[in-house]
Structures are given as structure tokens and as C-alpha cells.
CSV table of C-alpha atoms in Angstrom, one decimal:
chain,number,residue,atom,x,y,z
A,363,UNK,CA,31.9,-41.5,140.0
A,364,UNK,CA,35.8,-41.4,141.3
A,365,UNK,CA,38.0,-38.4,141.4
A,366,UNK,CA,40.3,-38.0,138.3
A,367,UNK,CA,43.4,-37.9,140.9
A,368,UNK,CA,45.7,-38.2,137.4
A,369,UNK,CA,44.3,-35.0,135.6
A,370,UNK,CA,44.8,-33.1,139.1
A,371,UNK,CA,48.3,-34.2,139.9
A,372,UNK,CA,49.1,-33.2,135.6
A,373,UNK,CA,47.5,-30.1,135.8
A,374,UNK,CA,49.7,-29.2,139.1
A,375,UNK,CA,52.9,-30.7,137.0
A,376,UNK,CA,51.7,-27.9,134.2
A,377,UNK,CA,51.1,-25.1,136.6
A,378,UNK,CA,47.6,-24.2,134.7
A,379,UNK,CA,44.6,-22.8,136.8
A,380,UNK,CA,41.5,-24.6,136.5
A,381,UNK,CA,40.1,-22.0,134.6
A,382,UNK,CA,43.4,-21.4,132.8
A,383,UNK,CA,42.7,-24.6,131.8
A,384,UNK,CA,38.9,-23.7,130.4
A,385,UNK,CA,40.5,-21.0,128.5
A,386,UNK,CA,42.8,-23.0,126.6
A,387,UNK,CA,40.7,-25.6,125.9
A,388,UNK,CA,38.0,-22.9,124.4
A,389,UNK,CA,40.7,-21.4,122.4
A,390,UNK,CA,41.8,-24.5,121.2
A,391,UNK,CA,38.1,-25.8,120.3
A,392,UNK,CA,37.5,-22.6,118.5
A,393,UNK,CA,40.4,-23.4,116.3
A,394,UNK,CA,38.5,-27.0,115.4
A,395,UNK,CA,35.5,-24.6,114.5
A,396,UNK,CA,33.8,-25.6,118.2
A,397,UNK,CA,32.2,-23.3,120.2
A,398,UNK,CA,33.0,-24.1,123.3
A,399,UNK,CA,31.9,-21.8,126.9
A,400,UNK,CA,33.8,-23.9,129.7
A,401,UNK,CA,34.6,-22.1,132.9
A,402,UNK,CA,36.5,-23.5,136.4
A,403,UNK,CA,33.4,-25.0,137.2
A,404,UNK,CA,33.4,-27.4,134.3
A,405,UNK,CA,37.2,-28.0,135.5
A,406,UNK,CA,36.0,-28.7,139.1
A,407,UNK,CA,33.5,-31.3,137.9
A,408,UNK,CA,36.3,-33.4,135.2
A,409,UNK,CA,38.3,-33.3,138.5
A,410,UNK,CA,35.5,-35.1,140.5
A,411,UNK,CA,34.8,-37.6,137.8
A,412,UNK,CA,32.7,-36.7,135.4
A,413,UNK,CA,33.9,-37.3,131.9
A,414,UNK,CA,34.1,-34.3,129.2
A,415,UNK,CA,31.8,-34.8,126.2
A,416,UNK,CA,32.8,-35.1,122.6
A,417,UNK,CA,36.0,-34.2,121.1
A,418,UNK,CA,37.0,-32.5,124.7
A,419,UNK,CA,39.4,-35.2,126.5
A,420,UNK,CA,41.6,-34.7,123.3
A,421,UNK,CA,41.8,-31.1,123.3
A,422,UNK,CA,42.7,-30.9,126.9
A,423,UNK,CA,45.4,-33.2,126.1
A,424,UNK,CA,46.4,-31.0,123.4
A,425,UNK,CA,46.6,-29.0,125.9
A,426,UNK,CA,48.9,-29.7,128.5
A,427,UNK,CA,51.1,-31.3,126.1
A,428,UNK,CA,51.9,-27.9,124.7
A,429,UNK,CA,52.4,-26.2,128.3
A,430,UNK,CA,54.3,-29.4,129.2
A,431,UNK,CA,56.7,-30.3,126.0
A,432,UNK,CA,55.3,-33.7,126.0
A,433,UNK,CA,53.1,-36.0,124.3
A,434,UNK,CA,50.1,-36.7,126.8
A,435,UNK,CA,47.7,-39.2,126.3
A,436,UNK,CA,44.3,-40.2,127.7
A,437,UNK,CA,45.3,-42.6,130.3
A,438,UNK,CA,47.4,-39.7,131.6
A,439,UNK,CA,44.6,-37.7,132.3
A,440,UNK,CA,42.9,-40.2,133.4
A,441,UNK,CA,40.5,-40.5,130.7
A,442,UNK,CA,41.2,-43.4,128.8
A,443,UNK,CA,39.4,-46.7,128.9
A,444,UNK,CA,42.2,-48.0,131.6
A,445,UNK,CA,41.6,-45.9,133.6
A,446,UNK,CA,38.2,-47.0,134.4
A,447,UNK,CA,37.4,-48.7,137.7
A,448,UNK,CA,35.0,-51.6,136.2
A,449,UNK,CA,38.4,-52.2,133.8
A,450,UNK,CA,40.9,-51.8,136.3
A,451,UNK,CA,42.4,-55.9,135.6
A,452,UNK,CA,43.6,-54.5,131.9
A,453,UNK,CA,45.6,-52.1,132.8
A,454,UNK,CA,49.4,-52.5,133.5
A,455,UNK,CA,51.0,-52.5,137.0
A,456,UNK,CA,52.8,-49.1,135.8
A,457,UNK,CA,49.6,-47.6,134.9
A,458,UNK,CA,48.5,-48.3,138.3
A,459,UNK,CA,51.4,-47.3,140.4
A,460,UNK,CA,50.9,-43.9,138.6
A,461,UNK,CA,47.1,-43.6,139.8
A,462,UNK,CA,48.1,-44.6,143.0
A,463,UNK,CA,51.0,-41.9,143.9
A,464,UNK,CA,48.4,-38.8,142.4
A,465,UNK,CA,46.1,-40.5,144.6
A,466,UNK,CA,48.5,-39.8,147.9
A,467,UNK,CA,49.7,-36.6,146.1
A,468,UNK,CA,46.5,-35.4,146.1
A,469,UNK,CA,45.2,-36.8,149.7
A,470,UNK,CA,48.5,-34.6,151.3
A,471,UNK,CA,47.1,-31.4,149.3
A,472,UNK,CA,43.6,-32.0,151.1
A,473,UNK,CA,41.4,-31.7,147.8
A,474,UNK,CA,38.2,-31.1,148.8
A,475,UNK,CA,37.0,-34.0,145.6
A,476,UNK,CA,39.1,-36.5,147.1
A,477,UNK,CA,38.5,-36.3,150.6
A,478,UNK,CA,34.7,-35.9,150.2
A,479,UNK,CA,34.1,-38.5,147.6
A,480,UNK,CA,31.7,-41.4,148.7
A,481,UNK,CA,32.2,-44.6,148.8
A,482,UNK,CA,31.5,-46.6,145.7
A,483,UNK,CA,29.0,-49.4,145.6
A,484,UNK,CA,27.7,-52.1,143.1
A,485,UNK,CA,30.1,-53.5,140.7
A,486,UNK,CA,33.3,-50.8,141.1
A,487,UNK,CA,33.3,-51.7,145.0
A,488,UNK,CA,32.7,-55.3,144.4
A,489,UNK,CA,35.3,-55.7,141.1
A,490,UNK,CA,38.7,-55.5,143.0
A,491,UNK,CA,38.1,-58.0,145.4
A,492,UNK,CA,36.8,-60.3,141.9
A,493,UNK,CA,40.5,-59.0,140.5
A,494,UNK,CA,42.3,-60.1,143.5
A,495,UNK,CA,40.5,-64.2,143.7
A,496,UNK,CA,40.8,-64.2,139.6
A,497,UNK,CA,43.8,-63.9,137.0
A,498,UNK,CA,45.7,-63.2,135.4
A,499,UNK,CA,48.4,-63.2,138.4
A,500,UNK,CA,51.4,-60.5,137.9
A,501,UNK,CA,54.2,-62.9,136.1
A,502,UNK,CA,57.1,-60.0,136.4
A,503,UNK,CA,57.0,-57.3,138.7
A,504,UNK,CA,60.6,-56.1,138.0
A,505,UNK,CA,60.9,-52.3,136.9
A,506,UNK,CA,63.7,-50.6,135.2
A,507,UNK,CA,64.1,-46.9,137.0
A,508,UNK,CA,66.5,-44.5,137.6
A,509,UNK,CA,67.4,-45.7,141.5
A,510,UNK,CA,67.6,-49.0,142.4
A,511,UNK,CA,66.2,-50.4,145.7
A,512,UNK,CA,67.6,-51.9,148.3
A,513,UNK,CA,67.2,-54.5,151.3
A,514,UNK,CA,67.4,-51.5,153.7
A,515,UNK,CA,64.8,-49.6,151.5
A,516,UNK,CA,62.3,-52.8,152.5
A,517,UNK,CA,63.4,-52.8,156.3
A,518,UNK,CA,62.6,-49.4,156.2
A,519,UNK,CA,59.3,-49.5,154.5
A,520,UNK,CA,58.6,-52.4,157.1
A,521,UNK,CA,59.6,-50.4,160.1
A,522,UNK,CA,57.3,-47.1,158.6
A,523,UNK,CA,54.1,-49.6,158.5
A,524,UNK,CA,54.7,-50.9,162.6
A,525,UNK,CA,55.7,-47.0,163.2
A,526,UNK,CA,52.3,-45.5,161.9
A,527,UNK,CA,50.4,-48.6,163.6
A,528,UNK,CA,51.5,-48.0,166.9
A,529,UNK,CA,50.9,-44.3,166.0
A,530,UNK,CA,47.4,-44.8,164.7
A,531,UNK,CA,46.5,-46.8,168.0
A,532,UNK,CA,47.8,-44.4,170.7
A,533,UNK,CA,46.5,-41.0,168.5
A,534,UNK,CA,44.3,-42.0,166.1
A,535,UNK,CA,43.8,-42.0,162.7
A,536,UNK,CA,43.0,-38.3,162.1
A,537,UNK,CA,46.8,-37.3,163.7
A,538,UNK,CA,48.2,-40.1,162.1
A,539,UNK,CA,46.9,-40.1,158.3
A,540,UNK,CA,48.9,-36.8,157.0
A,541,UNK,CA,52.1,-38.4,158.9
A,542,UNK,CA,51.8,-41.8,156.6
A,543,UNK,CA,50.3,-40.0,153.0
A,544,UNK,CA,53.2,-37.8,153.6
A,545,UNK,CA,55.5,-41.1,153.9
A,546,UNK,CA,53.8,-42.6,151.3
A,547,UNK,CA,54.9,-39.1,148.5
A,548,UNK,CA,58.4,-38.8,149.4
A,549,UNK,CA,59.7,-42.1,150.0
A,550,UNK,CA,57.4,-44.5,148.9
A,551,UNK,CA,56.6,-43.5,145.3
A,552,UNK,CA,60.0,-43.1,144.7
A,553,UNK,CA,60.9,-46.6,145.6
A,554,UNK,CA,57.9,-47.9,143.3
A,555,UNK,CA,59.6,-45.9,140.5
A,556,UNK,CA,62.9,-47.3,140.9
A,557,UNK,CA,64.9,-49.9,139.8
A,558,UNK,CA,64.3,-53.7,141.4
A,559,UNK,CA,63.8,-57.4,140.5
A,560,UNK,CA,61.3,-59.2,140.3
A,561,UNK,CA,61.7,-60.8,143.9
A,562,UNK,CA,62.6,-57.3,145.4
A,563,UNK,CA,59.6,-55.8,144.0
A,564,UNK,CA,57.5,-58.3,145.5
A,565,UNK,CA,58.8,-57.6,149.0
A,566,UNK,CA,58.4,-53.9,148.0
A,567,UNK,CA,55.0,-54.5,146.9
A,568,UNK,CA,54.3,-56.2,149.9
A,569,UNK,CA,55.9,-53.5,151.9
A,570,UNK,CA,53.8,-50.8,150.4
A,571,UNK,CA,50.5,-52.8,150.4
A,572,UNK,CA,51.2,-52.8,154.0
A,573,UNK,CA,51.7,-48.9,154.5
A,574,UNK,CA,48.6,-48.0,152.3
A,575,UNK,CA,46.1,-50.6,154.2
A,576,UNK,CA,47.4,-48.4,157.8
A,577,UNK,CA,46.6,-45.1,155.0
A,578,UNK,CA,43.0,-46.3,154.4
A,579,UNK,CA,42.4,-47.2,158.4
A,580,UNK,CA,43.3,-44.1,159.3
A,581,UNK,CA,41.1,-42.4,156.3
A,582,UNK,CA,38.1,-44.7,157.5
A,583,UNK,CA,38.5,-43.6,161.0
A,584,UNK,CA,38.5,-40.1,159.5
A,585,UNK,CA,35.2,-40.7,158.2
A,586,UNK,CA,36.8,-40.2,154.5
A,587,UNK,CA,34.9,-43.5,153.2
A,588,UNK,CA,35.6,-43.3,150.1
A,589,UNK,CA,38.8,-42.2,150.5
A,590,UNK,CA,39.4,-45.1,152.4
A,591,UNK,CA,38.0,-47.7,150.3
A,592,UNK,CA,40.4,-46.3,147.4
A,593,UNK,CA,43.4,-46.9,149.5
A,594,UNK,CA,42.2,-50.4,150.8
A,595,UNK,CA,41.8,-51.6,146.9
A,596,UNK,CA,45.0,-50.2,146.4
A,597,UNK,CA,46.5,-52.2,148.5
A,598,UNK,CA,44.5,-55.3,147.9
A,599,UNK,CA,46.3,-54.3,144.2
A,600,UNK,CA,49.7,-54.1,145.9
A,601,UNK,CA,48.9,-57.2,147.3
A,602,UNK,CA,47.9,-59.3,144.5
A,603,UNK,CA,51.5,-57.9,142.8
A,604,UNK,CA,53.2,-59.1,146.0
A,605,UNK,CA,51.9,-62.7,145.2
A,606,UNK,CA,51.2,-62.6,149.2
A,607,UNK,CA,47.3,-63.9,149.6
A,608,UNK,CA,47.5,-63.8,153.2
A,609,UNK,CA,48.1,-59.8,152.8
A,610,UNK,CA,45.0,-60.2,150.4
A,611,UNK,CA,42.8,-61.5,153.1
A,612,UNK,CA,43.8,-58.8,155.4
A,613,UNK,CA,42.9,-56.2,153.2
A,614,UNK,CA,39.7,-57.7,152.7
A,615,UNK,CA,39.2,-58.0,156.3
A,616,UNK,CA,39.4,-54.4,156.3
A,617,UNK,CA,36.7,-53.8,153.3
A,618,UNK,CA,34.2,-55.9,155.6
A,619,UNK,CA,34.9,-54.1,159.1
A,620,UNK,CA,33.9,-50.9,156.6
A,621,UNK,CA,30.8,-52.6,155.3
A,622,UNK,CA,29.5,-53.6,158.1
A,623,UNK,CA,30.0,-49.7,159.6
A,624,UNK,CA,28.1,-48.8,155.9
A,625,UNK,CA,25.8,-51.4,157.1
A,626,UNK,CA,25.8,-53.4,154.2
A,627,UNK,CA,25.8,-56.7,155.7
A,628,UNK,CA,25.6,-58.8,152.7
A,629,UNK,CA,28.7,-57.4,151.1
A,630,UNK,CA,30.3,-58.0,154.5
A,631,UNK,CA,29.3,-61.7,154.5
A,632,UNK,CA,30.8,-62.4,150.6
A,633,UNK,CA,33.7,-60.2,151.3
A,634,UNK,CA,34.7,-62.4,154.2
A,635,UNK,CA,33.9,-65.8,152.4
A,636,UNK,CA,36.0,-64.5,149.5
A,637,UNK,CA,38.7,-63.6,151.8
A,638,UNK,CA,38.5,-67.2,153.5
A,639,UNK,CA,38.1,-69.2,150.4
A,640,UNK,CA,40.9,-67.4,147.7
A,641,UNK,CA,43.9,-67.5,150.4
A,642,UNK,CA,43.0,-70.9,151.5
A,643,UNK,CA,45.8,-72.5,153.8
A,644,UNK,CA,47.6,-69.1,153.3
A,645,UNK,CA,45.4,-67.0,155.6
A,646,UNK,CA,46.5,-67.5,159.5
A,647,UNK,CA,44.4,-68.5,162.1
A,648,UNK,CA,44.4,-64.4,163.6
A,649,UNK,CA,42.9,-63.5,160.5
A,650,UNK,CA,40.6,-66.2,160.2
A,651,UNK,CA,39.1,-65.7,163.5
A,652,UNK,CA,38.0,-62.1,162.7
A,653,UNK,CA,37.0,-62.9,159.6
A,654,UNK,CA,34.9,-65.2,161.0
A,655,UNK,CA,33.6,-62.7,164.2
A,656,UNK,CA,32.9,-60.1,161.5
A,657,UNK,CA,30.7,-62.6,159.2
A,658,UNK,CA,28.7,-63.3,163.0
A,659,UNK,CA,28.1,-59.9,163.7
A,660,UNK,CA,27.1,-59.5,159.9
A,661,UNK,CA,24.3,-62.5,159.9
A,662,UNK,CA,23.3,-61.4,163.7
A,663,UNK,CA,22.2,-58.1,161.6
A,664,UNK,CA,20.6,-59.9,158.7
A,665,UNK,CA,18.8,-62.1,161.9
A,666,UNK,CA,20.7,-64.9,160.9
A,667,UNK,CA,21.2,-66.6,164.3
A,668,UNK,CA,22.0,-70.2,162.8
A,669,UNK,CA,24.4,-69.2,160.5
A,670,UNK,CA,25.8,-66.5,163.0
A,671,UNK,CA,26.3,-68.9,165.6
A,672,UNK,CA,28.5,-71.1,163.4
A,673,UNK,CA,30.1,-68.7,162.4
A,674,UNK,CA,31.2,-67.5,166.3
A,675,UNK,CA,32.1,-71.0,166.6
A,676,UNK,CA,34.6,-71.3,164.0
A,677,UNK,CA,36.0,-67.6,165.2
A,678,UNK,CA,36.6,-69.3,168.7
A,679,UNK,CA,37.6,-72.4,166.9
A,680,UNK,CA,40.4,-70.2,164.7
A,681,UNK,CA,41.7,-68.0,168.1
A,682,UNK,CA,42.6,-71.4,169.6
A,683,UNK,CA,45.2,-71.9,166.9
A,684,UNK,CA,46.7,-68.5,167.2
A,685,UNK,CA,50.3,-68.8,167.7
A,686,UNK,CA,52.4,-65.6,168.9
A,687,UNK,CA,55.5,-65.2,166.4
A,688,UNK,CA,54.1,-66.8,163.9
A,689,UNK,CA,51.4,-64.5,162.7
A,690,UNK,CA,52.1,-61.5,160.1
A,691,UNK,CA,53.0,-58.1,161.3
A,692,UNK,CA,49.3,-57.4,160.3
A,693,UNK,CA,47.5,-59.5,161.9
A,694,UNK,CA,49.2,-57.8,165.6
A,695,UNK,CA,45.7,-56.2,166.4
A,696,UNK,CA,44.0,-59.5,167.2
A,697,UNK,CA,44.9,-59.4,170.4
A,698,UNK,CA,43.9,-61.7,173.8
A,699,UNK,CA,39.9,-61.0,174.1
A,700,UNK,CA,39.8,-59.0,170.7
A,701,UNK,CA,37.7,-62.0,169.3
A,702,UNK,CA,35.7,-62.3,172.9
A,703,UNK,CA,34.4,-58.1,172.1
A,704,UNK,CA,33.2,-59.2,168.1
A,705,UNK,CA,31.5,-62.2,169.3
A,706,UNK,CA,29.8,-60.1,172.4
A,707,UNK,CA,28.8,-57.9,169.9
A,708,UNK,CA,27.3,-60.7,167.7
A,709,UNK,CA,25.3,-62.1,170.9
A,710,UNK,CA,24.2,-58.8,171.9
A,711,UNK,CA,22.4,-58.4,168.4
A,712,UNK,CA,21.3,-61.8,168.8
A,713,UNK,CA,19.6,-60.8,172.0
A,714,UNK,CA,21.4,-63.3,174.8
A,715,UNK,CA,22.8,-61.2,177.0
A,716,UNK,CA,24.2,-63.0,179.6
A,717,UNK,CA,26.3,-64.5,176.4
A,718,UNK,CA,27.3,-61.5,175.4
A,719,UNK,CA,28.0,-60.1,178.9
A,720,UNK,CA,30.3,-63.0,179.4
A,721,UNK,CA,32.1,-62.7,176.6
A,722,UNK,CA,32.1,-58.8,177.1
A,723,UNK,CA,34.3,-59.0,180.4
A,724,UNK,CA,36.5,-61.3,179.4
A,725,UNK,CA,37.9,-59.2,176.9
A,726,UNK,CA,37.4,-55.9,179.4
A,727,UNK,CA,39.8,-58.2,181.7
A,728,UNK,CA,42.2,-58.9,178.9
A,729,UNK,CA,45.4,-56.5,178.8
A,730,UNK,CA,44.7,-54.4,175.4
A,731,UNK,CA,46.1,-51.1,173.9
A,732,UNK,CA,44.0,-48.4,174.6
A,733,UNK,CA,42.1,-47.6,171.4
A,734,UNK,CA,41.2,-51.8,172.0
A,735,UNK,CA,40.2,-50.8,175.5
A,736,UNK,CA,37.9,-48.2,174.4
A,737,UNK,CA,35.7,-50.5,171.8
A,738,UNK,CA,35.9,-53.3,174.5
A,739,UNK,CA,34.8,-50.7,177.6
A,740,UNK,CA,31.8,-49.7,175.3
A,741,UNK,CA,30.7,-53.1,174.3
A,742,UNK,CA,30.3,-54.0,177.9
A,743,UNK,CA,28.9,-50.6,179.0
A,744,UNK,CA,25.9,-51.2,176.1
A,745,UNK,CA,25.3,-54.8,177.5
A,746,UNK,CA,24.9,-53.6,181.0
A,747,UNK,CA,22.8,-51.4,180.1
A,748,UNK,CA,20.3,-53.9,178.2
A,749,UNK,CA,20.7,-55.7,181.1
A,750,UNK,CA,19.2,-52.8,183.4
A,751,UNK,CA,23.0,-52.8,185.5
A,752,UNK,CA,22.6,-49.0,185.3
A,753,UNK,CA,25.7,-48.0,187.8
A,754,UNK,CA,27.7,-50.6,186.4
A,755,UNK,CA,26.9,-49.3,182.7
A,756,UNK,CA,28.0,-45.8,184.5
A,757,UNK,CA,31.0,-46.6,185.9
A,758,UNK,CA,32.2,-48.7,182.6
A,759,UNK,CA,31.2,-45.8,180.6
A,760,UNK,CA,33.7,-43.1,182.9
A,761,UNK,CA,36.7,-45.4,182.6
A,762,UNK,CA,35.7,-45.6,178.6
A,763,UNK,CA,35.9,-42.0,178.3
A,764,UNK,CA,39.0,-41.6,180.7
A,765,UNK,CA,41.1,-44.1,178.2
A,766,UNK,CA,39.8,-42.2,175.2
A,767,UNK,CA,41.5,-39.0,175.7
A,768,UNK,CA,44.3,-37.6,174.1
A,769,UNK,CA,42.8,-39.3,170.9
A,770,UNK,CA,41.7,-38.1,167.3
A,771,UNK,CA,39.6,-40.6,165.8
A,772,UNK,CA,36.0,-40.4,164.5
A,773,UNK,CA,35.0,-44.0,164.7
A,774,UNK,CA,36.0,-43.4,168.8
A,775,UNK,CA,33.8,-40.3,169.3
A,776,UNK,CA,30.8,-42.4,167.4
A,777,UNK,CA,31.7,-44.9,170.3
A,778,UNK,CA,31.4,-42.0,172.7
A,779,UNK,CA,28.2,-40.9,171.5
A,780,UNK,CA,26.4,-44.1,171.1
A,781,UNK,CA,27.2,-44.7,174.9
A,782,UNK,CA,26.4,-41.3,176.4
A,783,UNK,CA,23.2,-41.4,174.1
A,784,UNK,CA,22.2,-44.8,175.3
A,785,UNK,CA,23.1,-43.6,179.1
A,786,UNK,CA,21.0,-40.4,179.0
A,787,UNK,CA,18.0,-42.3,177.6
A,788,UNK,CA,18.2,-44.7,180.5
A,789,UNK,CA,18.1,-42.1,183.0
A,790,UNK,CA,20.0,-43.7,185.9
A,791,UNK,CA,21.7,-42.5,188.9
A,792,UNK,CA,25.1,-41.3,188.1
A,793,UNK,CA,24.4,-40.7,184.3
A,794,UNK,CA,24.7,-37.1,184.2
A,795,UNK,CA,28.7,-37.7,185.6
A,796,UNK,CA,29.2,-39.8,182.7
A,797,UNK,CA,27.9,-37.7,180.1
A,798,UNK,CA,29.3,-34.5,181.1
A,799,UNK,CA,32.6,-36.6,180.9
A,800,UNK,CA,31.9,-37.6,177.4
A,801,UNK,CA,30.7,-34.0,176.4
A,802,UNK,CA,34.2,-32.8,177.9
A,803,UNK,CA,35.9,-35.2,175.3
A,804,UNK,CA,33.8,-34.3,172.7
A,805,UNK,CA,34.1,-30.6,173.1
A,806,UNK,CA,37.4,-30.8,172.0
A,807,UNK,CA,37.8,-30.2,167.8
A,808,UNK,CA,39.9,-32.7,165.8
């Protein structure tokens, strides 16, 4: 069950109270000769998903087309057949663009239904990615609206997406998610809504695919799951609309980095394949090589060593091809010794330590941004530890927390916990130095 972003951003439009809105719709059942008893709770639950029985989902439309001097209809409220996630492919590229701006108006406004919804699973997590591979392909993407955008509209969408990166990796995603949504309301959804070709709106497609995949990373690292899974299909939407597959894959990358945090390691592994296998020559060799390291770590979990094995081979294979300038501006976080840190933590599920270990340093002795730093100091200070290096697991774990601070991400404190967990239950010399350090960082709210 998904939040009804369309009937929350209409209801704001129309100024009506959710139990403003119960009231009308009783009055206007009890002229149809229903008796009807809905309060603001009933509201609350509509907004969360649940559909209204009966002759309801007209009546509300009845509704708000009277408070707004418009006709309203289903899909509006998000109600209507299209509007269903397992039927997403039959609705129109408008239709969509409309769900996905109450989605961001809603995410600045910090409802409580959006930001808590889980993650779905089954057939409405699994049908974008089926969307995406499959046609029908978008033949026309050109819109007819008010403004008309330009080539400095794209450069400026373009520069917004490296902007909120660089932002997201020096603060984290819980600072840097309200600076993007809000980018994403007032100057993005405009654009979308404006006037533009068919080859411009690809590029602006493309543009805005970009910015909502950095929305969704910094949701996930906010521990917003579902939240974040509705932006990444959103921009694997954006994506197929751009005609871009290599953007495709990327987004895709990012749905199997957040299985495999959910843990489901079989979704990871078909994610990835799919990834590999729809965008074909069109995916670079950066993003091969971490799909690749991600499929590893996913069959290392499943206790998969054969496959998981190969798999690190053709992720070392792909990082030998990797070619700086020629890679998308997405693919910028693969970095020197990122793929070293995925395989390491392959190997280290796998049980071969010295492997891992190896592989561990490497990328600990590779230049890296410091959110990079972080994952790779904690790889390394687990390893040691398994490997009964107790004051080396210490002093790994001190630098770890040292490059952590100043910032606000929840996947970094789940690294800081994990280590200091793993530290204490060792109980070496030096641990207690370490923790307190960690408990210093953690103290601090986000």
C-alpha cells in the first residue's frame, strides 16, 4: 500500500481539512440517500493508501471539484486504475510527471505517510525495473506548456545534480535531502511542465532522472526506505523517457545497494543481471564493476562462493577498463579502491581473510572522499578484527570515527555502531578509547 501523494497535494490546492473533507463527503452521500459516518481518520487512512469503498472515490471528487471550479477525475486523486503501481506502463508520461511533483511536494511538507511508508516488495517493487527492460519505449516526449525551456535550463539542472552530490558526500544525506526536494518543487517541476521538444525533453528527462536518483540516496541514507525506493523508480521512469539506458542501469544499481541493506539478496542478484543485460554495450565499465561487486557480496550472503567469485572477477575485470573522462557524471563515485572495499566485503563473508584484508588496505591506501573513507576505514577495522589484530582494529576504528564527523547520515552511524559493537565484544586493549569516540559522534541528534 503507497501513499496517495495526488489526493494530498489536491486537497492542499482546495484548502479543505481532512475532516472538512469527511464532512463534505457525508453531506454529499446523504444527498445519494447514503449514510455515511467518515471522520479525519478515514481521511488519514485514503492518504496512506487505502482505497475508499463503494460509490466514495466519486463523491470526494464531487467534492473538490465544487470547492475548486473544476472537473476532477479519479486519476487526479489518485484513485483511478492508472494510478496503480502494478499498472504504472499504461499510464501517460503527463500522468506521471504529475505523481511525481505531489510526491516532492509532499516530501518538503514532511508528511508523516510519506516519510514513514515502507518499502514495497513482490510485484510493485519488482514491476518498474520489468517497465524499464520492456516496451513500449516513449516515441515523443515533447510537451506543450506555458514556458519554454532552455539549454541553460539543462546546464543548470546538470550543475544542481554535481552540486547536491558533492553536498550529499561531505554532509550527508539527512542535511542534504530538504536542500534537493526543495530544488526539485521550485525549479524542477516547472521545467517538466513547460514547453520543449522532443530532443530537449530528453536531455531534461535525463537531467531530472539525475537529480531525483541523488533525492532517493539521500532518502535511503535517511532511513526513509520507502521513500527512497519511490524516488529511485522515479527516476528509473525519467530514465526510460530520456531514452538513456546507461542512466537506467545506474538507477538500478542503486535499487540493489538498497536490497542488499533490506537483505534481500535474490532481488539484488536479478536487479543487477537486469541492469547488465537491458543496457548492454550502453552501460560503462564504472558501472559494470559495481554491479558486478554488489552481485558478489549478494551470492557471498546466499553462500554462493562459486558464483560469487566470478562474479569479483568480472568486477576486477570491468575496473580495468575504467577510463577517467569518459564515464557519466554518475558513475563519479567509483572511485580508485571503491571496487577493492565491495570485493573485501564479499571475501570477508566468504570467510578468507587474508583476501579480504588485502583488498581492504588497498582501498584504505587509495585517496577517497571522506564519506568513501569512512565505509573503507570500517571494512578494514571489521577484518582485523576477525583476524584477532585487536590494536590495529582500534586504531582503524579512531581514524573511522574522526573522518565521520561533521556528518548527518544514518547508513554512517549504522557503520559506527556495527564497529564499536564489534569492538566492545572483543574486549581488547584500547577499546574503551574507541567507543567512547564513537559514543561522542553518536550523541549528537541528526
Amino acid at each position: 500500500m503507497q501513499p496517495n501523494t495526488l489526493l494530498d497535494a489536491i486537497l492542499d490546492e482546495a484548502g479543505i481539512s481532512h475532516a472538512g473533507l469527511a464532512a463534505h463527503v457525508n453531506q454529499v452521500g446523504k444527498a445519494r440517500g447514503l449514510a455515511l459516518r467518515y471522520e479525519h481518520t478515514a481521511v488519514a487512512r485514503w492518504l496512506k493508501g487505502q482505497r475508499p469503498r463503494g460509490q466514495v472515490p466519486d463523491l470526494i471528487c464531487e467534492v473538490l471539484a465544487a470547492r475548486l471550479q473544476r472537473h476532477v477525475t479519479l486519476d487526479d486523486i489518485g484513485l483511478g486504475i492508472s494510478c496503480e503501481p502494478v499498472a504504472s506502463h499504461i499510464s501517460t508520461l503527463s500522468g506521471f510527471v504529475e505523481r511525481a511533483t505531489a510526491l516532492w511536494r509532499s516530501d518538503q511538507q514532511q508528511r508523516r505517510h510519506i516519510l514513514d511508508a515502507p518499502a514495497v516488495t513482490g510485484t510493485p517493487a519488482v514491476m518498474p525495473v520489468w517497465e524499464w527492460e520492456n516496451p513500449p519505449e516513449d516515441n515523443d516526449v515533447s510537451r506543450g506548456g506555458r514556458h519554454p525551456v532552455s539549454i541553460a535550463d539543462l546546464e543548470m539542472m546538470r550543475s544542481a545534480r554535481a552540486h547536491y552530490e558533492q553536498m550529499y558526500r561531505k554532509a550527508g544525506g539527512i542535511a542534504t535531502r530538504s536542500r534537493i526536494v526543495g530544488f526539485l518543487n521550485t525549479e524542477a517541476a516547472p521545467l517538466l511542465r513547460g514547453s520543449y521538444t522532443d530532443d530537449t525533453g530528453r536531455q531534461l528527462h535525463r537531467a531530472t532522472g539525475g537529480l531525483v536518483a541523488i533525492a532517493g540516496i539521500c532518502a535511503y541514507d535517511s532511513d526513509a526506505h520507502g521513500l527512497a525506493q519511490r524516488y529511485f523508480h522515479q527516476a528509473l521512469r525519467l530514465a526510460k523517457a530520456s531514452g538513456d539506458r546507461g542512466l537506467g542501469a545506474y538507477v538500478i544499481a542503486l535499487l540493489v545497494n538498497q536490497s542488499l541493506h533490506m537483505r534481500d539478496h535474490r532481488q539484488a542478484v536479478a536487479f543487477a543481471e537486469a541492469a547488465l543485460r537491458a543496457a548492454g554495450r550502453h552501460i560503462s565499465p564504472a558501472l559494470a564493476s559495481d554491479l558486478y561487486a554488489m552481485q558478489a557480496k549478494a551470492y557471498a550472503h546466499l553462500g554462493d562462493g562459486t558464483s560469487a567469485l566470478e562474479c569479483i572477477r568480472r568486477a576486477e575485470s570491468a575496473a580495468d577498463r575504467i577510463r577517467r573522462g569518459h564515464e557519466p557524471d554518475e558513475t563519479g563515485y567509483v572511485q580508485p579502491g571503491f571496487v577493492n572495499v565491495q570485493v573485501a566485503e564479499a571475501l570477508l563473508s566468504l570467510g578468507d581473510y587474508a583476501a579480504a584484508k588485502e583488498h581492504a588496505q588497498e582501498a584504505v591506501h587509495t585517496p577517497a572522499h571522506d564519506r568513501g573513507r569512512v565505509h573503507r576505514l570500517a571494512v578494514l577495522s571489521q577484518i582485523q578484527l576477525r583476524q584477532g589484530n585487536a590494536e590495529q582494529a582500534v586504531a582503524t576504528a579512531v581514524e573511522m570515527a574522526e573522518t565521520a564527523r561533521g556528518m548527518e547520515s544514518q547508513r554512517l552511524r549504522d557503520r559506527l555502531r556495527a564497529v564499536r559493537e564489534h569492538l566492545v565484544r572483543s574486549g581488547c586493549a584500547g577499546t574503551a578509547e574507541a567507543a567512547e569516540l564513537i559514543d561522542g559522534a553518536l550523541r549528537v541528534p541528526l
